[in-house]
XYZ file of C-alpha atoms in Angstrom:
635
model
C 0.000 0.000 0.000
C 1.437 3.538 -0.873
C 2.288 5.761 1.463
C -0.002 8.521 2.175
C 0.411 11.972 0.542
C 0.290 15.115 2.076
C -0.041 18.951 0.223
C -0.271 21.568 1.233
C -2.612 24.267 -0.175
C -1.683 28.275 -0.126
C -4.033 31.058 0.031
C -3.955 34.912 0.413
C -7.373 36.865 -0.259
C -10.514 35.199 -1.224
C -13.427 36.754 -2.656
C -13.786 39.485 -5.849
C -10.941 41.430 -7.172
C -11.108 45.638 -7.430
C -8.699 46.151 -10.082
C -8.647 49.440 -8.594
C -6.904 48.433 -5.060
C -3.645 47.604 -4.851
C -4.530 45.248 -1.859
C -6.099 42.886 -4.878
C -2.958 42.622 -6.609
C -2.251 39.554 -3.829
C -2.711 35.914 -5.145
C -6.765 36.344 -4.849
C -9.211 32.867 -5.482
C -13.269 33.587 -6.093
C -15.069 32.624 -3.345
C -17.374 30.402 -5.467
C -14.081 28.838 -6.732
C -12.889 28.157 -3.035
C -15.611 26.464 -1.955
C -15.613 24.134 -5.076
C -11.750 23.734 -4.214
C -12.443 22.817 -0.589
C -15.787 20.395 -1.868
C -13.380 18.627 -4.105
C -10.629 18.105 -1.497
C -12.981 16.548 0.695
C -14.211 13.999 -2.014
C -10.531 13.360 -3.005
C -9.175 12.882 0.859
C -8.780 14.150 3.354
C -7.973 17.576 5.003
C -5.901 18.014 8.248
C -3.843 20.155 10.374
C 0.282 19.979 10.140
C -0.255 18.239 13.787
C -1.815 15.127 12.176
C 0.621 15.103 9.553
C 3.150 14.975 12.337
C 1.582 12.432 14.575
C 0.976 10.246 10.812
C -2.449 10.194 11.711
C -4.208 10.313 8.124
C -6.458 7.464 6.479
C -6.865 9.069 3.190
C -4.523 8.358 0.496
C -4.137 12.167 -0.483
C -4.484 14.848 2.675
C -4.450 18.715 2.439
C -3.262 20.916 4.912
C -5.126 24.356 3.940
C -3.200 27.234 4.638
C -3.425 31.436 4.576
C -0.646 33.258 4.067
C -0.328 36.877 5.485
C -3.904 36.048 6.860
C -5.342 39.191 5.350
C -8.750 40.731 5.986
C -10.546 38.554 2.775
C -9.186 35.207 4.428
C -11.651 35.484 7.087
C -14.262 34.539 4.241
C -12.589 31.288 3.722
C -11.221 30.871 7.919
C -14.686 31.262 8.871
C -16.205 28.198 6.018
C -13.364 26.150 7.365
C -14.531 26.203 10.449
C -18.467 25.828 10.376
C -16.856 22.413 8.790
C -15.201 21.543 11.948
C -12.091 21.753 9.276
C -8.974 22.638 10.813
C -6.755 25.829 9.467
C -3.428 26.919 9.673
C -2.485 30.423 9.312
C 0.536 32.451 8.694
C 0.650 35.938 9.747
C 3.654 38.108 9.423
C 4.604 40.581 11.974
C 4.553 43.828 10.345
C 2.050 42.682 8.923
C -0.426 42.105 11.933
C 0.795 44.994 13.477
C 0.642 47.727 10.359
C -2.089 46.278 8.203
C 0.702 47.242 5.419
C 3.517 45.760 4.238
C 5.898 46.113 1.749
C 4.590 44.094 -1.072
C 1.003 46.366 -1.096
C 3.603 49.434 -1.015
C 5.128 47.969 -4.365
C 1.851 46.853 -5.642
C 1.092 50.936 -5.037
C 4.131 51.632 -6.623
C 3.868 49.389 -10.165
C -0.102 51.069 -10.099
C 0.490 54.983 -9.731
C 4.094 54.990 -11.008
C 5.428 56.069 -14.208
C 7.932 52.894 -15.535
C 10.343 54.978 -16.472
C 10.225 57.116 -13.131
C 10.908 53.227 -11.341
C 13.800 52.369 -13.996
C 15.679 55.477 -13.272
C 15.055 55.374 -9.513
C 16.556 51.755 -9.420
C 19.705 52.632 -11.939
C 20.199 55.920 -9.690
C 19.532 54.767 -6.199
C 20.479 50.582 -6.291
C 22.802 50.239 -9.527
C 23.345 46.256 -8.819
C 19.362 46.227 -9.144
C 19.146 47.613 -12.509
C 21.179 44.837 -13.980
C 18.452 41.873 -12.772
C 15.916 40.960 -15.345
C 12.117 41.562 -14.544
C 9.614 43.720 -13.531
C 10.244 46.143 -10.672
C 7.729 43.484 -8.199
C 9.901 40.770 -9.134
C 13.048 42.741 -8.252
C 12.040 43.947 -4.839
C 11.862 39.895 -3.490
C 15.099 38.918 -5.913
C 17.028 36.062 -3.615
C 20.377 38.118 -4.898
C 19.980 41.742 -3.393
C 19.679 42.942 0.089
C 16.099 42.919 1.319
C 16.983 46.105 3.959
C 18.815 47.908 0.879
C 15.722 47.549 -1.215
C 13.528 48.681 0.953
C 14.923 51.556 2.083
C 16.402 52.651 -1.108
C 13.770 51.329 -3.473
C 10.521 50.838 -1.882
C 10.202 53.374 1.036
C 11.288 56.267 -1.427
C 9.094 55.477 -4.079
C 5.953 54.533 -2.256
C 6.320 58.435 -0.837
C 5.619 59.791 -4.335
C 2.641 57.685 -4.894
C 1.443 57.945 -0.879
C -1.267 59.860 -1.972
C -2.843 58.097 -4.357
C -2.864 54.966 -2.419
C -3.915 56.637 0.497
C -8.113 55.369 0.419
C -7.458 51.954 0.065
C -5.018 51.602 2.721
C -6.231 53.688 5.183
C -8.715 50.930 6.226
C -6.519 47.809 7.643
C -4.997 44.965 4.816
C -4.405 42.019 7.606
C -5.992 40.388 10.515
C -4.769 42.312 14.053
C -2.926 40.105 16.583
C -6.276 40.294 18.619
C -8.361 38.759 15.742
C -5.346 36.133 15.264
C -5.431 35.519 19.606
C -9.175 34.753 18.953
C -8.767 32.323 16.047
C -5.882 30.661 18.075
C -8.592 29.523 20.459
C -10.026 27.228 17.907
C -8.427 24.183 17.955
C -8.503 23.605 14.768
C -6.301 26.958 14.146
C -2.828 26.899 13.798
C -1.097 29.654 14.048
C 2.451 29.691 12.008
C 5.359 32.205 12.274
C 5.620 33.979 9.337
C 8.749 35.989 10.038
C 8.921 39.597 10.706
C 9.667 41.649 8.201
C 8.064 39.156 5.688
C 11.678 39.135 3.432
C 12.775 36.606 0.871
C 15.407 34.580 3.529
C 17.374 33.428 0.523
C 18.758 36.494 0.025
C 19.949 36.868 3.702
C 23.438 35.264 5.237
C 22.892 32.521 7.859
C 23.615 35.401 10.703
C 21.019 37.474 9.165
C 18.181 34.684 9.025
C 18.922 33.529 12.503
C 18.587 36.713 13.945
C 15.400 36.865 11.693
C 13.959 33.989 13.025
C 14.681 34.977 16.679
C 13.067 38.494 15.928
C 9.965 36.748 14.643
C 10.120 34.718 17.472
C 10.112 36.842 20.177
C 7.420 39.060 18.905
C 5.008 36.297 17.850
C 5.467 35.237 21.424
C 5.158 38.501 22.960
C 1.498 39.158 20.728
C 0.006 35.369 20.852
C 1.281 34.700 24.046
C 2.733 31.368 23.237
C 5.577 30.477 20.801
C 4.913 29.171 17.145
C 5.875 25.395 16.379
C 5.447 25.999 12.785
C 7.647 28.337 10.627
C 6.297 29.568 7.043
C 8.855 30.645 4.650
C 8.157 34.073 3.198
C 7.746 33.698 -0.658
C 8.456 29.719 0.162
C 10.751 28.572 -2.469
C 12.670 25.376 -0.630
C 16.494 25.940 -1.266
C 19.394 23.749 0.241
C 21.186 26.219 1.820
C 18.026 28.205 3.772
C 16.992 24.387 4.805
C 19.911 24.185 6.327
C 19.843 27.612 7.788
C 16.912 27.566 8.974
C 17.534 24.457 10.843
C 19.168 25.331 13.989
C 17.805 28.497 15.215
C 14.285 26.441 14.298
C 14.995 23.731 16.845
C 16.267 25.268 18.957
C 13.406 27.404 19.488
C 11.127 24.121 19.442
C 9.801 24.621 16.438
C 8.243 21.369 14.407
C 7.956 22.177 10.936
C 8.600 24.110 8.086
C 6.091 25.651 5.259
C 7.539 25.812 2.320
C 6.231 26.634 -1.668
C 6.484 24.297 -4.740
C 4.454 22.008 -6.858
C 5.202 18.583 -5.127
C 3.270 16.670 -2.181
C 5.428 14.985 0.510
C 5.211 11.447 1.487
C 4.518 10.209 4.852
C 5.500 7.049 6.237
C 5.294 7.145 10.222
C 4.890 9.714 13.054
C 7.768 12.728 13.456
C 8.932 12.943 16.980
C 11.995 14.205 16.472
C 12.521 15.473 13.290
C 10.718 19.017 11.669
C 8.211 18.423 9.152
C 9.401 20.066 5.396
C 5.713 20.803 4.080
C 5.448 21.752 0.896
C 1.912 23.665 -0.702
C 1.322 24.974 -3.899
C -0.592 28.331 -4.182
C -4.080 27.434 -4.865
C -5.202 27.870 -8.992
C -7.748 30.742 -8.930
C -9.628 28.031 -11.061
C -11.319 24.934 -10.267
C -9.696 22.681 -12.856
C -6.407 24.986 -12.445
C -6.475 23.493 -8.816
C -7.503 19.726 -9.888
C -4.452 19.904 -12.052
C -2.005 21.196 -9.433
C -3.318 18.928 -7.255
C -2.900 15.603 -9.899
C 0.924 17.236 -10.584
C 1.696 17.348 -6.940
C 0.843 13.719 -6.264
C 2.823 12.194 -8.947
C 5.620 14.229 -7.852
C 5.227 13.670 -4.136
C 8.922 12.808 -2.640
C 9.131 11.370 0.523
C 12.071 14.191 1.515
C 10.951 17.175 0.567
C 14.595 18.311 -0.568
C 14.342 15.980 -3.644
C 12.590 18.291 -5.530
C 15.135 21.083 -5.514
C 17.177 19.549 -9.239
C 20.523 18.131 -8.733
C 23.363 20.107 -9.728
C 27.209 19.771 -9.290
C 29.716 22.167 -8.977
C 33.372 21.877 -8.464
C 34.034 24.643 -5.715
C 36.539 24.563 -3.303
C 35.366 21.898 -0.755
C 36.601 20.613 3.016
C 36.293 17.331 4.219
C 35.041 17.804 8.029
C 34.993 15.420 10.493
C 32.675 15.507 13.368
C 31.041 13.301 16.266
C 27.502 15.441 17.177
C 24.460 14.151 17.318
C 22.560 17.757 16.774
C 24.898 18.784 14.023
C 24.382 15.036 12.165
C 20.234 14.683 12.945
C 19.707 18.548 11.497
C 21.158 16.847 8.233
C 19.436 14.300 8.487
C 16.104 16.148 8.830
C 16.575 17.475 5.612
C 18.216 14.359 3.450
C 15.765 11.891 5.435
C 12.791 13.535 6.270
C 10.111 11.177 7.513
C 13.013 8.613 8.739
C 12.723 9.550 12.146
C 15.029 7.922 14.341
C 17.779 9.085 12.016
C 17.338 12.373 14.139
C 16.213 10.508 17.349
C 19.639 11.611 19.729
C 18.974 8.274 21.506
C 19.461 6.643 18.378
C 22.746 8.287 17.538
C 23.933 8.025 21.088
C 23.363 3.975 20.876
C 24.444 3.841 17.274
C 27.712 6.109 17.564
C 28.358 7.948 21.202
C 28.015 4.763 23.034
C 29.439 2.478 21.036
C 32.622 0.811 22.835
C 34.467 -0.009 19.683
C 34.805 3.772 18.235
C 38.165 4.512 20.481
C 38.751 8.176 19.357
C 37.605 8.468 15.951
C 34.728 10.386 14.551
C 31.413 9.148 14.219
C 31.128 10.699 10.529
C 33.091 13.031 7.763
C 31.424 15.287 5.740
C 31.870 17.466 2.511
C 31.656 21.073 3.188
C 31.702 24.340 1.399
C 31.766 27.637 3.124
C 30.894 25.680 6.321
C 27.407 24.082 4.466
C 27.905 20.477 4.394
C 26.410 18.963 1.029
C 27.230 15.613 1.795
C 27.519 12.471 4.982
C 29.022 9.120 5.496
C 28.589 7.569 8.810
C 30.891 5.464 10.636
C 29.726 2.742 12.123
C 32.477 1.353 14.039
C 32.803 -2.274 14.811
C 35.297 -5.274 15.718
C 36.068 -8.013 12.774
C 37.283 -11.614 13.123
C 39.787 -11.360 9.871
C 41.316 -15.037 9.526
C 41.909 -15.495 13.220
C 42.662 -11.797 13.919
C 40.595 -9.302 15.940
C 40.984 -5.808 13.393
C 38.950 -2.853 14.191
C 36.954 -1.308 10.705
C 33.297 0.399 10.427
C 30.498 -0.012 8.074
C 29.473 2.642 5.637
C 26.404 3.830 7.830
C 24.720 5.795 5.021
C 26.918 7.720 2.653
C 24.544 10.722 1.330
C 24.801 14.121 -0.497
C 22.147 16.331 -0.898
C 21.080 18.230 -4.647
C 23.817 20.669 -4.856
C 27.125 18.856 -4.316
C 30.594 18.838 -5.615
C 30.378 16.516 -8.365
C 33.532 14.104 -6.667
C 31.583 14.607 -3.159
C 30.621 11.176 -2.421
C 34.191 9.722 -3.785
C 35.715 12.230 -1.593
C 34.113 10.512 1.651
C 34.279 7.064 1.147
C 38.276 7.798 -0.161
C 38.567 9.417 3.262
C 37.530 6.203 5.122
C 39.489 3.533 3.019
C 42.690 5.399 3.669
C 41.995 5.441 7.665
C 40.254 2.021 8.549
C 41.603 -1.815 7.713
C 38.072 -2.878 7.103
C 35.270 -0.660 5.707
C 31.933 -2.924 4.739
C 28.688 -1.932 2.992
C 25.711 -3.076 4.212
C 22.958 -4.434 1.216
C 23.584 -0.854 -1.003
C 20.850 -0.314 -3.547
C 22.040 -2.022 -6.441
C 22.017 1.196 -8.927
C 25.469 1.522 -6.977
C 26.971 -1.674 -6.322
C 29.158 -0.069 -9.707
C 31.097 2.084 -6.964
C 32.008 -1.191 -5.330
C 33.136 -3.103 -8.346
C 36.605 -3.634 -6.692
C 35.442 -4.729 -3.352
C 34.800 -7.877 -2.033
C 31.400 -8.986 -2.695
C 29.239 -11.416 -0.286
C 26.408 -12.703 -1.649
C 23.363 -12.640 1.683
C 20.146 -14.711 1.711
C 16.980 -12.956 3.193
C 14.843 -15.799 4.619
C 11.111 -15.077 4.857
C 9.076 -17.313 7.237
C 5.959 -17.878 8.302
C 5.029 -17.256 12.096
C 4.088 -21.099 13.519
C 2.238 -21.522 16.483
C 3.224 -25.398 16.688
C 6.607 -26.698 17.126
C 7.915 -27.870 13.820
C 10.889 -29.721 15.135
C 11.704 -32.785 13.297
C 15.071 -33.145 16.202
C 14.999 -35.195 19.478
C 12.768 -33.876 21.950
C 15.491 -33.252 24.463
C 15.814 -30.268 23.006
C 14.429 -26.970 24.793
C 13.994 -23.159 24.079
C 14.415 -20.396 26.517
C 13.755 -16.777 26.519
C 16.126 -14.223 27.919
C 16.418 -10.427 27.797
C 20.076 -10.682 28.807
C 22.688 -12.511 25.967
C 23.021 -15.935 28.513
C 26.479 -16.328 29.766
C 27.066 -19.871 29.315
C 26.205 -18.896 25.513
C 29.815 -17.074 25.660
C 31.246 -20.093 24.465
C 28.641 -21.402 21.853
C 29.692 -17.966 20.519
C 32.983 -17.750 20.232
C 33.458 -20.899 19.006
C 31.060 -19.537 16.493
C 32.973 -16.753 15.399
C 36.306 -18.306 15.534
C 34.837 -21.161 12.906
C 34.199 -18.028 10.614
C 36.964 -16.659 9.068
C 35.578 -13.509 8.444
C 32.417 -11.607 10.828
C 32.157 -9.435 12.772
C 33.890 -10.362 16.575
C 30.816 -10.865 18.987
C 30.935 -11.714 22.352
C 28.500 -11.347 25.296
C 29.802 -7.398 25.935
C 29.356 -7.189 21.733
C 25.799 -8.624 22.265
C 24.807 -6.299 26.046
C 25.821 -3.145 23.620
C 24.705 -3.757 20.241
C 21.457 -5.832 21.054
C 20.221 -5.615 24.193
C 20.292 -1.724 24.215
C 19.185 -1.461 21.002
C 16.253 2.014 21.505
C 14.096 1.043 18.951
C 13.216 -2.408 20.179
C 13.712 -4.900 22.935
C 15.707 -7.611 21.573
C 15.078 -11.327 22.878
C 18.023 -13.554 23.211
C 16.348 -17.270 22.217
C 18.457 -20.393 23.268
C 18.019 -23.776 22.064
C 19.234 -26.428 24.552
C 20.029 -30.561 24.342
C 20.516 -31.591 27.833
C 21.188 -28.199 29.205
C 23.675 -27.526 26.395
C 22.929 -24.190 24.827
C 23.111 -25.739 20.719
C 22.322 -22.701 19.150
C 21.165 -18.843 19.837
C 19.124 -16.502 18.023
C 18.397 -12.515 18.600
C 15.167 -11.212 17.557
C 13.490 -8.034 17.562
C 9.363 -8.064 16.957
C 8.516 -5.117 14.825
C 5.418 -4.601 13.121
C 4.226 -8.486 13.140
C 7.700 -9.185 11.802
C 10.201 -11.489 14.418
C 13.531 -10.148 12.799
C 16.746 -12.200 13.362
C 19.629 -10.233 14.038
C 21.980 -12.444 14.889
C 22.312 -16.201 15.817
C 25.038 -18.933 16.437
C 24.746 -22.680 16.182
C 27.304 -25.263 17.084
C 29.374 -26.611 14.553
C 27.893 -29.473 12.646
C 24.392 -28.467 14.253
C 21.609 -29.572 12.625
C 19.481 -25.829 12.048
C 15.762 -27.494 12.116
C 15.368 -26.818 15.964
C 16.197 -23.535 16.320
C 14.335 -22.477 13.006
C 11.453 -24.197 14.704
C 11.611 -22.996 18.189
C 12.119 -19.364 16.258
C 8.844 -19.588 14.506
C 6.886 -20.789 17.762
C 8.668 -17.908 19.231
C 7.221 -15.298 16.440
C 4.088 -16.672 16.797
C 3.876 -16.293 20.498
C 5.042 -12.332 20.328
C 2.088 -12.431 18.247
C 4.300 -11.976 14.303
C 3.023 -13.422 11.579
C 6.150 -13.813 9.649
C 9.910 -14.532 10.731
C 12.805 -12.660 8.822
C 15.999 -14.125 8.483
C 19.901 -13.077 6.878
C 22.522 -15.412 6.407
C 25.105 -16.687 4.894
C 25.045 -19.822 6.393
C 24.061 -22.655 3.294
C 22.734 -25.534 5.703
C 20.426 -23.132 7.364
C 19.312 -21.641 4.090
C 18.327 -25.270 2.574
C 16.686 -25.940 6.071
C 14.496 -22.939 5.876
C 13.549 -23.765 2.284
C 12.717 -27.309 2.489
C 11.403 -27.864 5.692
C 10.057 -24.658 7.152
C 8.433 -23.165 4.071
C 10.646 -19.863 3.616
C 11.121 -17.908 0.541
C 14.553 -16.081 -0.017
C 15.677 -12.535 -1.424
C 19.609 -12.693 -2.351
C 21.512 -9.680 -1.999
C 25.193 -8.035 -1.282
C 27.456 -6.894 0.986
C 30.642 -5.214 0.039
C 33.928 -4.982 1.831
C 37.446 -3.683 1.479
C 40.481 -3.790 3.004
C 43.112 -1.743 3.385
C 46.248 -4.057 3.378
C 48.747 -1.508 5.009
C 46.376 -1.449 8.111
C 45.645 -5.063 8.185
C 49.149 -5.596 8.319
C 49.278 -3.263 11.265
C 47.258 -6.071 13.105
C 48.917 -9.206 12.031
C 46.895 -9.572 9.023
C 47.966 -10.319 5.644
C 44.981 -11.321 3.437
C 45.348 -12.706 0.323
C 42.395 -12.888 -2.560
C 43.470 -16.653 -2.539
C 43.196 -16.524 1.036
C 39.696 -14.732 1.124
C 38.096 -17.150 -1.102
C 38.962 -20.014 1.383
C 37.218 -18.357 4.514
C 33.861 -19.518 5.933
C 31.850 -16.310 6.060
C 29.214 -15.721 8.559
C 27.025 -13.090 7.895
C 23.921 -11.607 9.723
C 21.989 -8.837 10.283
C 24.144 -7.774 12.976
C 26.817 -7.123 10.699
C 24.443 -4.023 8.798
C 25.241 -0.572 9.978
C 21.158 -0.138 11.372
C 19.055 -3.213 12.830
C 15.841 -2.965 11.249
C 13.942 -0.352 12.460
């Protein structure tokens, strides 16, 4: 089943349009056409509040968060239908907006209306010179991401409104926008949100980082001081999602506890479980002042839904100067990830990282990650996931390649760059099951081919193996299992090196499940051990050891009982262990998905440990692979 879609949906005024008031130059719908907008979003899903979108709690296939923009007086029209519908709102008032009833953009809307062109042209080439080179119309200019917002409205707008003052005078003498009252009234209904809209309502592309946090806190502060509670959504002024205000906007955002982001576009965003850590990138198109304008929008934006909103800015490389950073902090590494995984959420859960990377014993000093950077934006990741190998008898630290990312704009040797980084530093780097369009970047590696079991649940023993044999559940690896284990790993001549303190670490404190340590026993004997984690009616198997020359039919068996008992209705399985695999297949009904790991070896660092490892040698090692070996567990 796909994954739900959500868009949002933009207004500004609703209602007729008085070609004589420059307050109608703003995006306008008809009120007839609204209501057939809002009739046909109800018959084609569902419409809900950014909270719901959050907490993932939609049923339709396609969902609309309806939104209003600079919330001016018309909007109450269209507020006030909303909510006879017991339909829930969100609205985005600017500051100097709510507190002037005039802004800027109805000053140049006055301006374009009462002013001679040429008077504009000359004012620009006399008064902002690096203005009169930009191609447009003088509206366009004054939100242009490439000049100074403050320079153009004090030497642009300000001046030239003054000459045409007069004749916009008796339309804005009366009010343009809602008052912070009106918007403390609306706030009561709780199917109003309320959004921060900035300040100074200013195209934030064109600022520098400094300049949009101190935005954001300005906005902040003064939506506080008039609502009398903070925001926890942010709407972008003029909305156009860029890489570099994404990541801007980022920090000062959460760190002011703020849960999502509005942005502008044409695409719908995907949603595929609850946000609790990360901020929500929402992206709305401005509505179609027609009804079939709007069905079409609406049919573009689903077919171009992305389930990270960032992959709908285009890719494009450049070859800039870049840095490769390296860094260990979980804030700095789940902001990224907010934008390149949006809708992942434990990839920005701090517990996650801290279990994944801060807490895990085998790191020593290094750093968790390295990134690409350029002028201190990073544009692309790799993780480090650091663990312990058996290599032929040796214990050699290495990592796995825990997601190796870049974002749209990126130097066009970015992702080389990283993983060149890590094969120069660690004996063993390993790729766990990469998407096959890029198993090309491994051709040189060392490829493993894995067998994904799939299993049915069974609620009766299956065992076709003495009956001596018993099963016992334990949330705690069992010590007398230490030596089942090692003996387990030392018959392999390449895994990864487990042991009980391995197994207390990596499963047993695993945050997004409790893991069960299952033992099969002959005569008190553990014979075999598997770890499983139940997630969504799926018993995974993370890891598991039998003794050599085992036969694998009990604890396959005793696994399924134990599936069916957590109440899953399907067991899921990786190996690389051949007996097992013809086991599952013949006996215990389980279908199988092949895929690769990758690994590669730095032979000046293995040698460092002891280790000199031969491609002769390599292809004569027993190979033991699991899901404990991958750089996540399932999640």
């Amino acid at each position: 089943m796909p994954a739900p879609v959500i868009i949002g949906v933009n207004y500004h005024r609703i209602g007729d349009v008085d070609p004589a008031n420059p307050y109608h130059r703003l995006h306008t719908v008809p009120h007839e056409v609204f209501t057939r907008q809002l009739d046909w979003m109800r018959a084609r899903g569902a419409i809900v509040s950014p909270d719901q979108v959050r907490a993932a709690d939609v049923s339709a296939d396609v969902n609309f968060v309806v939104c209003f923009d600079d919330v001016p007086i018309s909007a109450l029209t269209g507020i006030d239908l909303l909510r006879s519908q017991g339909l829930p709102v969100t609205l985005s008032p600017a500051g100097v907006l709510a507190d002037d009833g005039l802004g800027c953009r109805d000053k140049v809307y006055a301006i374009e209306k009462y002013a001679a062109p040429e008077r504009i042209a000359q004012h620009v080439a006399d008064h902002l010179p690096e203005a009169a080179r930009l191609q447009g119309t003088f509206y366009h200019l004054t939100k242009s991401p490439d000049l100074d917002p403050y320079r153009v409205r004090t030497r642009l707008i300000d001046p030239l409104y003054a000459t045409v003052q007069d004749r916009g005078a008796p339309f804005f003498a009366e009010r343009g926008y809602l008052t912070w009252p009106q918007l403390r009234e609306l706030a009561r209904d709780p199917q109003v949100t309320v959004a921060n809209h900035t300040y100074q309502h200013d195209n934030l592309t064109a600022l520098s980082r400094d300049a949009v946090r101190a935005e954001v806190e300005r906005a902040h502060t003064h939506f506080t001081r008039q609502m009398g509670a903070p925001a926890r959504y942010f709407t972008v002024p003029f909305g156009r999602l860029t890489q570099e205000l994404a990541l801007d906007l980022l920090d000062p955002l959460v760190s002011l506890g703020y849960e999502g982001i509005l942005w502008v576009g044409s695409g719908g965003v995907s949603i595929h479980g609850p946000y609790k850590h990360q901020v929500l990138h929402l992206i709305r198109v401005h509505a179609a002042e027609t009804a079939n304008g709007f069905t079409d929008q609406v049919n573009t934006a689903v077919l171009g839904a992305t389930r990270a909103a960032i992959w709908q800015v285009p890719e494009v490389a450049h070859h800039r100067p870049v840095q490769i950073a390296e860094g260990s902090t979980a804030r700095r590494a789940g902001a990224l990830e907010m934008v390149l995984r949006q809708g992942k959420d434990y990839a920005s859960d701090p517990a996650y990282f801290h279990h994944q990377f801060t807490a895990n014993p085998y790191r020593g000093t290094r750093a968790d990650y390295c990134t690409v950077e350029v002028d201190g934006y990073p544009e692309a990741i790799a993780y480090r996931f650091h663990t312990p190998f058996a290599v032929d008898g040796r214990r050699v630290p290495g990592i796995y390649l825990s997601g190796w990312r870049k974002l749209p704009h990126a130097h066009a040797t970015a992702a080389g760059r990283l993983l060149r980084t890590l094969l120069d530093h660690e004996p063993v780097v390993g790729v766990y099951r990469p998407n096959p369009e890029i198993h090309t970047a491994f051709r040189a590696w060392h490829r493993i081919r894995v067998t994904q079991l799939d299993l049915p649940a069974s609620a009766h023993h299956r065992s076709t193996g003495p009956s001596a044999f018993s099963a016992e559940e334990r949330s705690a690896f069992p010590a007398d299992c230490e030596d089942l284990c090692a003996t387990s790993v030392q018959r392999a001549g390449f895994t990864v090196a487990r042991d009980g303190a391995y197994h207390c670490w990596r499963h047993a404190a695993y945050p997004a499940a409790p893991a069960t340590f299952l033992s099969v026993r002959s005569a008190g004997r553990p014979t075999g051990i598997a770890v499983t984690l139940h997630l969504r009616k799926v018993t995974h198997v993370v890891d598991f050891h039998l003794a050599a020359h085992e036969d694998p039919d009990v604890l396959l068996a005793a696994v399924q009982e134990h599936a069916a008992e957590h109440g899953s209705t399907a067991v899921r399985w990786e190996t690389t262990n051949a007996p097992l695999i013809h086991t599952a297949v013949e006996r215990h009904g389980a279908t199988i998905t092949p895929y690769d790991n990758f690994y590669r070896f730095n032979s000046s660092q293995l040698a460092a440990h002891g280790v000199a490892l031969s491609s002769e040698r390599w292809s004569e090692l027993q190979l033991h692979e699991t899901a404990t070996t991958s750089d996540v567990l399932p999640r």
